[in-house]
Tab-separated table of C-alpha atoms in Angstrom:
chain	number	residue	atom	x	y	z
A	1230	UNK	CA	14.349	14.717	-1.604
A	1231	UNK	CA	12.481	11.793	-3.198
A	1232	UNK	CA	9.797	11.527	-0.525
A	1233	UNK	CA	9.473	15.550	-0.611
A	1234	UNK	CA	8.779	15.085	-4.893
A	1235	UNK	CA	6.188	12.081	-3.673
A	1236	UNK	CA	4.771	14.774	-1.584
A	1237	UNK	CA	4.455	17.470	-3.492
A	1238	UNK	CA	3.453	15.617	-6.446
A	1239	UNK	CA	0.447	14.132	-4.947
A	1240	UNK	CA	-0.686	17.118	-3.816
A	1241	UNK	CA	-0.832	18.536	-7.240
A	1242	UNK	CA	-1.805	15.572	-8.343
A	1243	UNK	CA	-5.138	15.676	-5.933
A	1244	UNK	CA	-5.858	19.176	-6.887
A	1245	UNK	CA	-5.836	18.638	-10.496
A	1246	UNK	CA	-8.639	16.015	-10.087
A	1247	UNK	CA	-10.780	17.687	-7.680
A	1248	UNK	CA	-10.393	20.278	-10.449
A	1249	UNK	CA	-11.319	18.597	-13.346
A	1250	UNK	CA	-14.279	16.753	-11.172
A	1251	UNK	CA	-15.714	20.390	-10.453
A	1252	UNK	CA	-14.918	21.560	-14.256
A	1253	UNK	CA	-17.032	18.078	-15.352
A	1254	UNK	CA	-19.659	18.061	-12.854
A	1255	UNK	CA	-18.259	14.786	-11.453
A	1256	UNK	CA	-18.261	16.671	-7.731
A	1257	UNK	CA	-22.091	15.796	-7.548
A	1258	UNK	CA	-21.990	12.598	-9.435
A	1259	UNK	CA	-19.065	10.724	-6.742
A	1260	UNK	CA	-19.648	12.927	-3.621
A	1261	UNK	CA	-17.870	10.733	-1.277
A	1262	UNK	CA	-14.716	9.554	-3.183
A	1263	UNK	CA	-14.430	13.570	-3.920
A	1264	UNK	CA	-14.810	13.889	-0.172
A	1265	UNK	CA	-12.239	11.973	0.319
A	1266	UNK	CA	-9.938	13.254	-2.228
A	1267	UNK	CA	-10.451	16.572	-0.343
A	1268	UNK	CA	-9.974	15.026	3.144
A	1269	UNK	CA	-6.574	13.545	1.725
A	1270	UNK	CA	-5.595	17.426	0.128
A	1271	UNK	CA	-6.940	18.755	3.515
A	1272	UNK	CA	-5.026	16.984	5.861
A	1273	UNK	CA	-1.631	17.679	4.601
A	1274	UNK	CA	-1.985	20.825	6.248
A	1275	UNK	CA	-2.413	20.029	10.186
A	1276	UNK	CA	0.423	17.252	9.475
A	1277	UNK	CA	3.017	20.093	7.483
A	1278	UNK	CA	2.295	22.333	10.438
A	1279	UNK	CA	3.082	20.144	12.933
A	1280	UNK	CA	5.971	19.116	11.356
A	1281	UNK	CA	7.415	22.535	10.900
A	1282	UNK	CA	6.483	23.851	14.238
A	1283	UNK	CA	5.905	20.871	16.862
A	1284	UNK	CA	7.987	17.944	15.537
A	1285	UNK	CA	7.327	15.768	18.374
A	1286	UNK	CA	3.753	15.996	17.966
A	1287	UNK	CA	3.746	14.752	14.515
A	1288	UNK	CA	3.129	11.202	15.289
A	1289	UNK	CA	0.025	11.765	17.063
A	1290	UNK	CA	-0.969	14.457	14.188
A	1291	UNK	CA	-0.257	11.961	11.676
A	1292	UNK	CA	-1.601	8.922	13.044
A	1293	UNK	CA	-4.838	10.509	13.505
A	1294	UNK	CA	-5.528	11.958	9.912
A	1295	UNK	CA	-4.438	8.591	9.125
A	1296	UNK	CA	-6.775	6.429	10.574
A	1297	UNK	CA	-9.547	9.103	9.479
A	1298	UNK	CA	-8.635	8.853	6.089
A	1299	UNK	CA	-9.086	4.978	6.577
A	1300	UNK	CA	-12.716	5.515	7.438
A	1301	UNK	CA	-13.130	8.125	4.488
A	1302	UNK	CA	-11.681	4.783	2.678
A	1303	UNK	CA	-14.477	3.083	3.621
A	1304	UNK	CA	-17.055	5.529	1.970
A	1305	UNK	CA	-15.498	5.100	-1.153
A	1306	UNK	CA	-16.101	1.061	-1.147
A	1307	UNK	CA	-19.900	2.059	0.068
A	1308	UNK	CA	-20.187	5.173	-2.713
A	1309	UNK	CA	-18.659	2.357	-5.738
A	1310	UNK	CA	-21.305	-0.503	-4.213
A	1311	UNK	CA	-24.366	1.995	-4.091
A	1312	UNK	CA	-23.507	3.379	-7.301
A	1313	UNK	CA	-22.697	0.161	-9.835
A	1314	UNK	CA	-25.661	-1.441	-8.027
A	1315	UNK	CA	-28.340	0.773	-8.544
A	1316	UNK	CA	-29.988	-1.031	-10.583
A	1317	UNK	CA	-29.182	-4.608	-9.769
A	1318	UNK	CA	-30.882	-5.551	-6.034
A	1319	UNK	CA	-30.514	-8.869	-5.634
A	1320	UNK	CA	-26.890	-8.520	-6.251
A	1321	UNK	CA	-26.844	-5.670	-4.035
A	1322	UNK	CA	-28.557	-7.640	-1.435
A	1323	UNK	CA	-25.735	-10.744	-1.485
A	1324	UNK	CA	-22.783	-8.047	-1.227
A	1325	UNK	CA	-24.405	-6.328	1.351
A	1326	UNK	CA	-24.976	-9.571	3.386
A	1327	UNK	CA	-20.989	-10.683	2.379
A	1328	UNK	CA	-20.045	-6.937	3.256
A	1329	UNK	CA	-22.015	-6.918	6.570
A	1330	UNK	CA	-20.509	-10.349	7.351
A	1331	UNK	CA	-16.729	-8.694	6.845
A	1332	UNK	CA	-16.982	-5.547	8.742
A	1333	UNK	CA	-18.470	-7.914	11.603
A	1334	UNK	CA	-15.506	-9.606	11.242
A	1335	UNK	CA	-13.128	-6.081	11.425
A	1336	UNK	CA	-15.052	-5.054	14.145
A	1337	UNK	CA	-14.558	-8.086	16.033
A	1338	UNK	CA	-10.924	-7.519	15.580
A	1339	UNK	CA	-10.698	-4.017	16.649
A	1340	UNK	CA	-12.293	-4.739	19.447
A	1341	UNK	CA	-9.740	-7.336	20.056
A	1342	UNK	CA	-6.862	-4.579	18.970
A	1343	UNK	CA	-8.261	-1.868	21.243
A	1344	UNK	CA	-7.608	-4.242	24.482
A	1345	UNK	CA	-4.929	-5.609	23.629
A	1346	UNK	CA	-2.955	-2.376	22.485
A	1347	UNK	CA	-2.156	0.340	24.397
A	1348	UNK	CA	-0.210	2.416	22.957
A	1349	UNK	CA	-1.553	2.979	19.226
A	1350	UNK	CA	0.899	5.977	18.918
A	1351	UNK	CA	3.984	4.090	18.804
A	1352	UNK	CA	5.195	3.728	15.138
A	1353	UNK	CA	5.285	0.046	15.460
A	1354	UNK	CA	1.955	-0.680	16.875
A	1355	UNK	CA	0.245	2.166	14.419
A	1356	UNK	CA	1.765	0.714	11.323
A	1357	UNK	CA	0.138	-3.093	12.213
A	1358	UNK	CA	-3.120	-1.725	13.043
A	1359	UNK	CA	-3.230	0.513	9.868
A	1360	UNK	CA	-2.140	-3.158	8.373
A	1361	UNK	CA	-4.661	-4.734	10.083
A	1362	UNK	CA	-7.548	-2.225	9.423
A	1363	UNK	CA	-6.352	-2.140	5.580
A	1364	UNK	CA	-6.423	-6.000	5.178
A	1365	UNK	CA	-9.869	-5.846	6.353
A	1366	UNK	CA	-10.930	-3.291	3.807
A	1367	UNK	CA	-8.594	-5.520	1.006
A	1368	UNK	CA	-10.938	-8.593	1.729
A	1369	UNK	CA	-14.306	-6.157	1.406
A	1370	UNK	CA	-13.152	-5.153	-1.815
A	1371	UNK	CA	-11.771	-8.996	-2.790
A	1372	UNK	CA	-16.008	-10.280	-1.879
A	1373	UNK	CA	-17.018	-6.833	-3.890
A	1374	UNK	CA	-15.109	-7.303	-6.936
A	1375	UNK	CA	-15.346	-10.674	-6.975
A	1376	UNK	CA	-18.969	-10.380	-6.775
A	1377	UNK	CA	-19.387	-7.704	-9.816
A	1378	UNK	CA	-17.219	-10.021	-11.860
A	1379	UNK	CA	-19.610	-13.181	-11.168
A	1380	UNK	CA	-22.666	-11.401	-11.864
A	1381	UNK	CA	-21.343	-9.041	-14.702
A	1382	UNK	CA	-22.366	-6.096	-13.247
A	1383	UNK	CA	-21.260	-3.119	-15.884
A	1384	UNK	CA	-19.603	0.334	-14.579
A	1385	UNK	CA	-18.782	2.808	-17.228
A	1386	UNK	CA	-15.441	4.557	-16.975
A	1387	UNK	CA	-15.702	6.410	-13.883
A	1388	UNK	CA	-16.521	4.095	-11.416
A	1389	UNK	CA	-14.341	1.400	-12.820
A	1390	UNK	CA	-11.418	3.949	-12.456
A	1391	UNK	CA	-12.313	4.420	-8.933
A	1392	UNK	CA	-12.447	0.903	-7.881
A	1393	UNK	CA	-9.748	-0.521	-9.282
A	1394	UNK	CA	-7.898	2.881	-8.418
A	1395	UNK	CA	-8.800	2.335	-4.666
A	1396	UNK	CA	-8.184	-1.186	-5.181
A	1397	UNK	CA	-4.926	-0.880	-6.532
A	1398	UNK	CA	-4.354	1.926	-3.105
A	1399	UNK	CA	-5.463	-0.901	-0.595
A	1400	UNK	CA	-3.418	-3.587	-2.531
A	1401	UNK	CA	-0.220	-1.228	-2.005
A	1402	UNK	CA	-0.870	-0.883	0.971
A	1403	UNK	CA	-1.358	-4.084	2.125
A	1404	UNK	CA	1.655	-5.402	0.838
A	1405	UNK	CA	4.084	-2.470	1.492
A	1406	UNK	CA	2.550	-2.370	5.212
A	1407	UNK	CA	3.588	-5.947	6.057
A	1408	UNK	CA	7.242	-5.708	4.414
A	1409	UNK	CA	8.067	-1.465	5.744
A	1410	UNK	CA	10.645	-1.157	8.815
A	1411	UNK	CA	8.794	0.961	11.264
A	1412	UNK	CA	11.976	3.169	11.322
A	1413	UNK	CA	14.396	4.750	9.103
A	1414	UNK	CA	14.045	4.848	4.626
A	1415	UNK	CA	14.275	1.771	3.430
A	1416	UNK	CA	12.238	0.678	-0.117
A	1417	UNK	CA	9.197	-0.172	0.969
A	1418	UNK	CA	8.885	2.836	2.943
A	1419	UNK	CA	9.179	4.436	-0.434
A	1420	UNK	CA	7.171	1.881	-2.122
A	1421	UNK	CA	4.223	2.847	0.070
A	1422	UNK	CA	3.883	6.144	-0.670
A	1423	UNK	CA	4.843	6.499	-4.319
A	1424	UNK	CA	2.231	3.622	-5.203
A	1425	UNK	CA	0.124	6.373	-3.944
A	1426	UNK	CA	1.195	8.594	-6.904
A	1427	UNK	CA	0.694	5.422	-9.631
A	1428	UNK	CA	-3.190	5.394	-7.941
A	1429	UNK	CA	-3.828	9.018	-8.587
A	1430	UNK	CA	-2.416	8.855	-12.306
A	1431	UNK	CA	-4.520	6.479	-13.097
A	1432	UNK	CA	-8.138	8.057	-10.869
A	1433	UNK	CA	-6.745	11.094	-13.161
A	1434	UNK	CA	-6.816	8.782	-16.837
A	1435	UNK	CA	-10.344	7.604	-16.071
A	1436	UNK	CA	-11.920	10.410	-14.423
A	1437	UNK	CA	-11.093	13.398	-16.554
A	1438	UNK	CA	-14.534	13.363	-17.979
A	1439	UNK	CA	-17.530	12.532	-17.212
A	1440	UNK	CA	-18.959	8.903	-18.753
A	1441	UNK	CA	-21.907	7.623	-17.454
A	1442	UNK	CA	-22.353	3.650	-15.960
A	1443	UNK	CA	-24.511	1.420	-18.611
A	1444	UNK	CA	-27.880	1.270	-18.279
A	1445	UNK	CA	-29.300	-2.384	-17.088
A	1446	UNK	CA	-30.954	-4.106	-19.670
A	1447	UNK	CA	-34.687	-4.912	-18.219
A	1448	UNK	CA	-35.273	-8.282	-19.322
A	1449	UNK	CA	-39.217	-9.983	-18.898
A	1450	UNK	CA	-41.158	-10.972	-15.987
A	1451	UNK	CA	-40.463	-14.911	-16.084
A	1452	UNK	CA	-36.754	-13.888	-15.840
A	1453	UNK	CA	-37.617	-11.762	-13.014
A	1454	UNK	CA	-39.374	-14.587	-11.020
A	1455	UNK	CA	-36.182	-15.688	-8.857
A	1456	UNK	CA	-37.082	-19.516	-8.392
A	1457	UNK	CA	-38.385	-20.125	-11.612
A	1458	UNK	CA	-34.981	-18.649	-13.174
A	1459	UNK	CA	-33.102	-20.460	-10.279
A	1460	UNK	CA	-35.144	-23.591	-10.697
A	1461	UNK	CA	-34.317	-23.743	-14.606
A	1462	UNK	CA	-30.231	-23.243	-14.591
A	1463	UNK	CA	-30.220	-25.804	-11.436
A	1464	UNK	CA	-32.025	-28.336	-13.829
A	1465	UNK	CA	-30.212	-27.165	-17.102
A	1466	UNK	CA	-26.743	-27.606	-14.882
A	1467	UNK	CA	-28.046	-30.992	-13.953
A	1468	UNK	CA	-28.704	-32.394	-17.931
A	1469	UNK	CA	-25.096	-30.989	-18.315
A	1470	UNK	CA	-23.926	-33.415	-15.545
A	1471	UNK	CA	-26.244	-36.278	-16.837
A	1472	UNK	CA	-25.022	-35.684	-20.039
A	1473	UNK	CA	-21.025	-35.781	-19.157
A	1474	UNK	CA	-22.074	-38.555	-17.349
A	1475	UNK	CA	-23.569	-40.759	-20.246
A	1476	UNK	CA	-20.881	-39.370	-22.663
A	1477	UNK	CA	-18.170	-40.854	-20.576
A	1478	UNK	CA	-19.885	-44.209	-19.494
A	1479	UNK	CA	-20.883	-45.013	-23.296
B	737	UNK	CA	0.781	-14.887	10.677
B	738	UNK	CA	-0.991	-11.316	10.672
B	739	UNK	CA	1.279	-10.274	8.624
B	740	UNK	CA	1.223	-13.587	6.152
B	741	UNK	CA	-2.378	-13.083	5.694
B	742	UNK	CA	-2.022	-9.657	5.050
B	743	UNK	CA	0.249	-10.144	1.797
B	744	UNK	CA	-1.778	-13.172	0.903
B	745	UNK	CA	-4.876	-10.447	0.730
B	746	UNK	CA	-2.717	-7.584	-0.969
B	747	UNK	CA	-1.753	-10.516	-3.692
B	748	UNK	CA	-5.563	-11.686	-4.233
B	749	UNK	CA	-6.475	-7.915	-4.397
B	750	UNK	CA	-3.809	-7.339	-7.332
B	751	UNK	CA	-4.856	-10.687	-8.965
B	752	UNK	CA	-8.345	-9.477	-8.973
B	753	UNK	CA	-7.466	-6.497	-10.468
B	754	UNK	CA	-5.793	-8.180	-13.218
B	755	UNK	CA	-9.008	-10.122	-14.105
B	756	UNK	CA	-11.052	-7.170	-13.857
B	757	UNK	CA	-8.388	-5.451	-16.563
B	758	UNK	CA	-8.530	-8.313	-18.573
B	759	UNK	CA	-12.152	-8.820	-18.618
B	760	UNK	CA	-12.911	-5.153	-19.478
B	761	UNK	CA	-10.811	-5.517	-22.534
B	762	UNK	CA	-12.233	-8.619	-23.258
B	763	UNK	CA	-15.321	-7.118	-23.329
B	764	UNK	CA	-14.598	-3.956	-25.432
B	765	UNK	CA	-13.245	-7.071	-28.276
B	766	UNK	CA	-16.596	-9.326	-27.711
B	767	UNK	CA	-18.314	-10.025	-30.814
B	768	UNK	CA	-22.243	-10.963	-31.488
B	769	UNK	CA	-22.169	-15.617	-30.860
B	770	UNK	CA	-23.020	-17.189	-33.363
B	771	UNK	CA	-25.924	-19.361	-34.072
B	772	UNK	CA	-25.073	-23.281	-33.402
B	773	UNK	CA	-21.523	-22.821	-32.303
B	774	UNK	CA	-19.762	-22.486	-29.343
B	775	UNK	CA	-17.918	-19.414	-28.070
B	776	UNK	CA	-14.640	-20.687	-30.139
B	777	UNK	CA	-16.313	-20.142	-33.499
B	778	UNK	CA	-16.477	-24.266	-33.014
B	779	UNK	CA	-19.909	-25.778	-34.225
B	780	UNK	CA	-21.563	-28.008	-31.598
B	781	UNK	CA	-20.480	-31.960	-31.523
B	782	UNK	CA	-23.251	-34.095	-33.111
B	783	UNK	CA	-24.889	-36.430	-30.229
B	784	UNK	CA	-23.598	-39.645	-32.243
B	785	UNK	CA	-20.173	-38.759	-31.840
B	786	UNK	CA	-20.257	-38.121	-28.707
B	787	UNK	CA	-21.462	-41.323	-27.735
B	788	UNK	CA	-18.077	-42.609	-29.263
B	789	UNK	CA	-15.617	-40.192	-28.093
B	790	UNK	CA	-14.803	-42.476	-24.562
B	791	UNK	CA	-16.221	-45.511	-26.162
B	792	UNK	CA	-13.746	-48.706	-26.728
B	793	UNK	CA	-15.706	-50.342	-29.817
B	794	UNK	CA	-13.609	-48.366	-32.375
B	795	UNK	CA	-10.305	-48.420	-30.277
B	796	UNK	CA	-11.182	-52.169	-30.571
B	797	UNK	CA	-11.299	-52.447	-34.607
B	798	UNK	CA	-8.248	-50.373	-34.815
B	799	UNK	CA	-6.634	-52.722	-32.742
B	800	UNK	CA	-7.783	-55.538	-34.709
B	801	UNK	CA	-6.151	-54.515	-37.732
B	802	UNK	CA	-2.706	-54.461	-36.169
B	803	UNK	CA	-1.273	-51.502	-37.514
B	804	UNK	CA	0.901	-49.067	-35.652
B	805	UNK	CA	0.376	-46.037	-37.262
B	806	UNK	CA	-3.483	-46.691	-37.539
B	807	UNK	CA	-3.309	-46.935	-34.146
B	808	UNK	CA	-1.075	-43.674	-33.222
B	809	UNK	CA	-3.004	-41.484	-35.974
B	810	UNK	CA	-6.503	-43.116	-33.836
B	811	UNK	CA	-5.245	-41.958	-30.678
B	812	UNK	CA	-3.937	-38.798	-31.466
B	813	UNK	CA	-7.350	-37.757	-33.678
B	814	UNK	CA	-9.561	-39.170	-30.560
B	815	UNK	CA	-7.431	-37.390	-28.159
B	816	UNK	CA	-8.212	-33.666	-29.739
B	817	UNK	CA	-11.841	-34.736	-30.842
B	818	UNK	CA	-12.430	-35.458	-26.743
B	819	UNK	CA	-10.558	-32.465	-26.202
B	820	UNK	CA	-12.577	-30.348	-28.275
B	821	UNK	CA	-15.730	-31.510	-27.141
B	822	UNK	CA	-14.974	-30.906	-23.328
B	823	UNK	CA	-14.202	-27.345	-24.328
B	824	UNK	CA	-17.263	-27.227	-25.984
B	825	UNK	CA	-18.837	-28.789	-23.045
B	826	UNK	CA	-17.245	-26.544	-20.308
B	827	UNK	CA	-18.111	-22.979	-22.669
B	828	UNK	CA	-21.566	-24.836	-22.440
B	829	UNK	CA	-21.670	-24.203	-18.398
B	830	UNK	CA	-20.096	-21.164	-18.428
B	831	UNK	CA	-22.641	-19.817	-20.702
B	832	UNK	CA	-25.675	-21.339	-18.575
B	833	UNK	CA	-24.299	-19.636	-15.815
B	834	UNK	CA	-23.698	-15.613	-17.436
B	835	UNK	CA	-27.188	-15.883	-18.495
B	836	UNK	CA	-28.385	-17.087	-15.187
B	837	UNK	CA	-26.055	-14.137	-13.536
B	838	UNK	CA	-27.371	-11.799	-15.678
B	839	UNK	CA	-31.092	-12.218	-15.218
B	840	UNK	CA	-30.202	-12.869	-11.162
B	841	UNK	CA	-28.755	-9.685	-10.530
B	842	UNK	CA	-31.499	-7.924	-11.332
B	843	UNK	CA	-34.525	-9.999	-9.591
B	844	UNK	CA	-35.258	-8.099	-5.548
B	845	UNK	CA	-36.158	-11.677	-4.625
B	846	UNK	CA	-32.529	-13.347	-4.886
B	847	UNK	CA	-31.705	-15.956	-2.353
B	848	UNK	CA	-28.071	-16.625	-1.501
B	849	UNK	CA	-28.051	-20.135	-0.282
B	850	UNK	CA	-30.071	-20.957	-3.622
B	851	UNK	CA	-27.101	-18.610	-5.098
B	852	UNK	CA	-24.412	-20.346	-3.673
B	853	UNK	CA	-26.145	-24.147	-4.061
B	854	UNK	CA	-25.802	-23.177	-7.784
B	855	UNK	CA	-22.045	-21.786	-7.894
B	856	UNK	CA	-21.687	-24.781	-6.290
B	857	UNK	CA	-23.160	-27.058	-8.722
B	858	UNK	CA	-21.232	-24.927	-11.370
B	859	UNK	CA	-17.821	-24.770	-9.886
B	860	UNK	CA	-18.046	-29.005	-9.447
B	861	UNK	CA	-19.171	-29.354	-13.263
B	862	UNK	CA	-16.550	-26.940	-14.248
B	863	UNK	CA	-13.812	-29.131	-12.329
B	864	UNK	CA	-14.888	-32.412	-13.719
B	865	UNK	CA	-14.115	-30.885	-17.132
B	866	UNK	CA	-10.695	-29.590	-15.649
B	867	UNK	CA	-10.288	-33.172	-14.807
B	868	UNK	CA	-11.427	-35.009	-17.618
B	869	UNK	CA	-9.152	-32.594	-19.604
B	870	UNK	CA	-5.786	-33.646	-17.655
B	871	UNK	CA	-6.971	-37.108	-17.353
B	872	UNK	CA	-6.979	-36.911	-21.850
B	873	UNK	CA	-3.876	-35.352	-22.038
B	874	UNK	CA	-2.188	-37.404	-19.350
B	875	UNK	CA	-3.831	-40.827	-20.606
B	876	UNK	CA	-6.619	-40.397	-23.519
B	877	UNK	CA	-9.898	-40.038	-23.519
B	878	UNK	CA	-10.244	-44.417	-23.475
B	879	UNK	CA	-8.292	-44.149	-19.992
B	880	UNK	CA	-11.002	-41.182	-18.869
B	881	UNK	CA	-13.930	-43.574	-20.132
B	882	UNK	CA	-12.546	-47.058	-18.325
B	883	UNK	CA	-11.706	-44.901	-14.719
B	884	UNK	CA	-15.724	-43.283	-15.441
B	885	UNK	CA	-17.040	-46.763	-15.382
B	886	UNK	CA	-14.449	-48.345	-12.881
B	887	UNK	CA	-15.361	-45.469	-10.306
B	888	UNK	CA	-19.398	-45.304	-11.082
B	889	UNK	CA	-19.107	-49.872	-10.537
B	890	UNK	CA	-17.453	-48.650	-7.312
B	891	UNK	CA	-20.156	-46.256	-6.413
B	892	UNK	CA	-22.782	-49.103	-6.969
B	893	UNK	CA	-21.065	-51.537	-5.275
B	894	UNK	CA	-20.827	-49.156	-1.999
B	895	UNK	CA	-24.465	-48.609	-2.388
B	896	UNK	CA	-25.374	-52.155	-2.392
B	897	UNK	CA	-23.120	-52.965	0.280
B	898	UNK	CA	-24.886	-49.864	2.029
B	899	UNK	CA	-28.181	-50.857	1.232
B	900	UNK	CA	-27.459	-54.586	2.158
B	901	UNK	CA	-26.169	-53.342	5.309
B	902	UNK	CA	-28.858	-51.018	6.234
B	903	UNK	CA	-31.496	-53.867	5.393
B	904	UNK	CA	-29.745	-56.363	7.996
B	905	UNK	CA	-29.616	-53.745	10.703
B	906	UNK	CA	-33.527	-53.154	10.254
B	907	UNK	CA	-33.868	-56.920	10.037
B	908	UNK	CA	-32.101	-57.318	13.376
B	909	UNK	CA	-33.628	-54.296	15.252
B	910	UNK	CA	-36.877	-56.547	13.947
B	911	UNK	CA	-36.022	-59.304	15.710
B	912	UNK	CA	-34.820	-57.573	18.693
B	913	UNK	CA	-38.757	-55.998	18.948
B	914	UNK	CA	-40.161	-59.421	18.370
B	915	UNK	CA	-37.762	-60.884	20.918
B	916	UNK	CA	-39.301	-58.349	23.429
């Protein structure tokens, strides 16, 4: 009963924003979270199906959409990064040298997962490579947000709902997928997917209208000119140790 | 162990998120700085007293006039002047470093192992301040000044034991050429 209302009420919970995106013009503005918003709505059918009229097939059905929707995942993190750092490149270019260093990482590891399982279908196996493919997308977000908090980077409503909305998803995730039995109702099994619910309440509070992400404020040229700016905070960071120094020693 | 590191992730991830909350409202509830002062409201500490914040002279005169309560009320007042003044201090960084973060993130040219030498040099300032704020509330700021000077005697000791050392080696690599 309680996982049918989790169900259900995601569903209508996924159409109302995909609604309100189109009514707001926020389809054309986050084309790939959308995308995957739809992918989510979409794939509730093949699994409901499957379920009603091939019940042994479900697992396969299921596990399928599921790792898709993982990789849909993935174009959200890439849609928030491209987005919030528009106007900031040398930010951009250190997360996309920590992001590239990550997936490296991930794909190392699923190439170590793909020889080392065989059966990906079994409900055990599935549920610690969804585990394992989720950490890996928890610790792309951790260097991303971490990242936008260190330089400051501004988002506007929208985009900060998505992130920490997706963040929130992955964290859920995460945690649920290492405690949840890989058979039978227990809490965590509920835990996983009414978190789900929590995440689209909130995508729903930030993105009912449209607000746009702040404008960067262009600052001069001598700013601009990397090593002279590095240069000057590396030497005003040094007086601050020089002067701790002779404060302490007087 | 997979699964360790996975809830140590999902736990960062949700800690993150907390900052990134509390920062945003932060942020709607951040007010123009002011002019001279520090981000408490706090005007800066004059140079002259900071030169006697860790120093013993005064400590010294209080002493001499053998009073108890002189010397309590001394304590206490240098205790939350040295306090004060590493706050100051440590605001100080932090503010060095948002403006260098926010002219950064916009140059093309950015270079991450110049990036990280300077989080680097920031993170280690910011932790001597951490420490220098236990080591006043554990001990006092006097304690904090005598370990400073005990610690930078033991640095130049190991350097002139280094440099005494490195001298004799060169000295007897000489002789072993001229022996040759």
């Amino acid at each position: 009963m309680l996982s049918q209302f989790i169900w259900w009420g995601s569903d209508a919970l996924e159409v109302l924003l995909l609604i309100r995106a189109w009514q707001c013009g926020l389809l054309r503005r986050y084309p790939l979270f959308y995308g995957y918003i739809f992918f989510v709505v979409v794939q509730d059918v093949p699994r409901f199906l499957t379920l009603r009229w091939n019940e042994n097939a479900y697992g396969y059905v299921y596990w399928t959409t599921e790792y898709l929707a993982v990789a849909a995942g993935c174009a959200v993190v890439f849609e928030t990064y491209r987005i919030a750092l528009y106007s900031y490149p040398g930010a951009a270019r250190i997360i996309r040298n920590v992001l590239m260093f990550v997936f490296a990482m991930a794909f190392a590891k699923g190439l170590a997962n793909v020889t080392s399982f065989h059966q990906w279908w079994e409900e055990a196996t599935a549920l610690g490579v969804e585990r394992t493919v989720r950490t890996v997308q928890g610790i792309a977000i951790i260097a991303l947000v971490s990242l936008f908090l260190a330089y400051s980077i501004p988002f506007g409503k929208n985009l900060r709902g998505i992130l920490l909305g997706y963040s929130l998803f992955i964290a859920g995730r995460v945690i649920c997928l290492t405690f949840v039995a890989p058979q039978g109702r227990d809490f965590w099994f509920y835990a996983y997917s009414g978190s789900y619910v929590v995440v689209l309440s909130l995508w729903l509070v930030h993105l009912w209208s449209y607000y746009p992400v702040p404008e960067a404020r262009t600052r001069g040229n001598l700013e601009r000119d990397y090593r002279t700016l590095a240069a000057a905070t590396q030497r005003r960071l040094r007086g601050i140790s020089g002067f701790l120094r002779k404060a302490v020693l007087s | 162990m997979m699964a360790l590191s996975s809830l140590i992730v999902g736990v960062v991830l949700l800690l993150l998120l907390l900052a990134v909350a509390v920062k945003g409202s932060l942020a709607l509830r951040e007010t123009p700085e002011l002019a001279g002062s520090d981000e408490s409201g706090q005007e800066a500490c004059p140079p002259e007293f900071v030169s006697k914040i860790f120093s013993h002279d005064d400590w010294s005169y209080v002493r001499g006039m053998k009073s108890t309560g002189l010397e309590k009320l001394f304590r206490k007042e240098r205790k939350s002047v040295a306090l004060v003044w590493v706050r100051q201090t440590s605001s100080g960084i932090r503010r060095i470093m948002r403006e260098h973060a926010a002219a950064a993130r916009q140059s093309s040219n950015l270079e991450p192992p110049t990036e990280l030498k300077i989080f680097l040099q920031f993170a280690a300032l910011l932790m001597t301040c951490g420490a220098m704020r236990a080591g006043i509330h554990v001990a006092g700021p006097l304690w904090v000044g005598g370990l400073a000077r005990f610690a930078q005697n033991l640095v130049q000791q190991v350097a002139e034991a280094e440099r005494a050392f490195e001298l004799a080696t060169r000295e007897h690599e000489m002789d072993a050429m001229s022996s040759l």
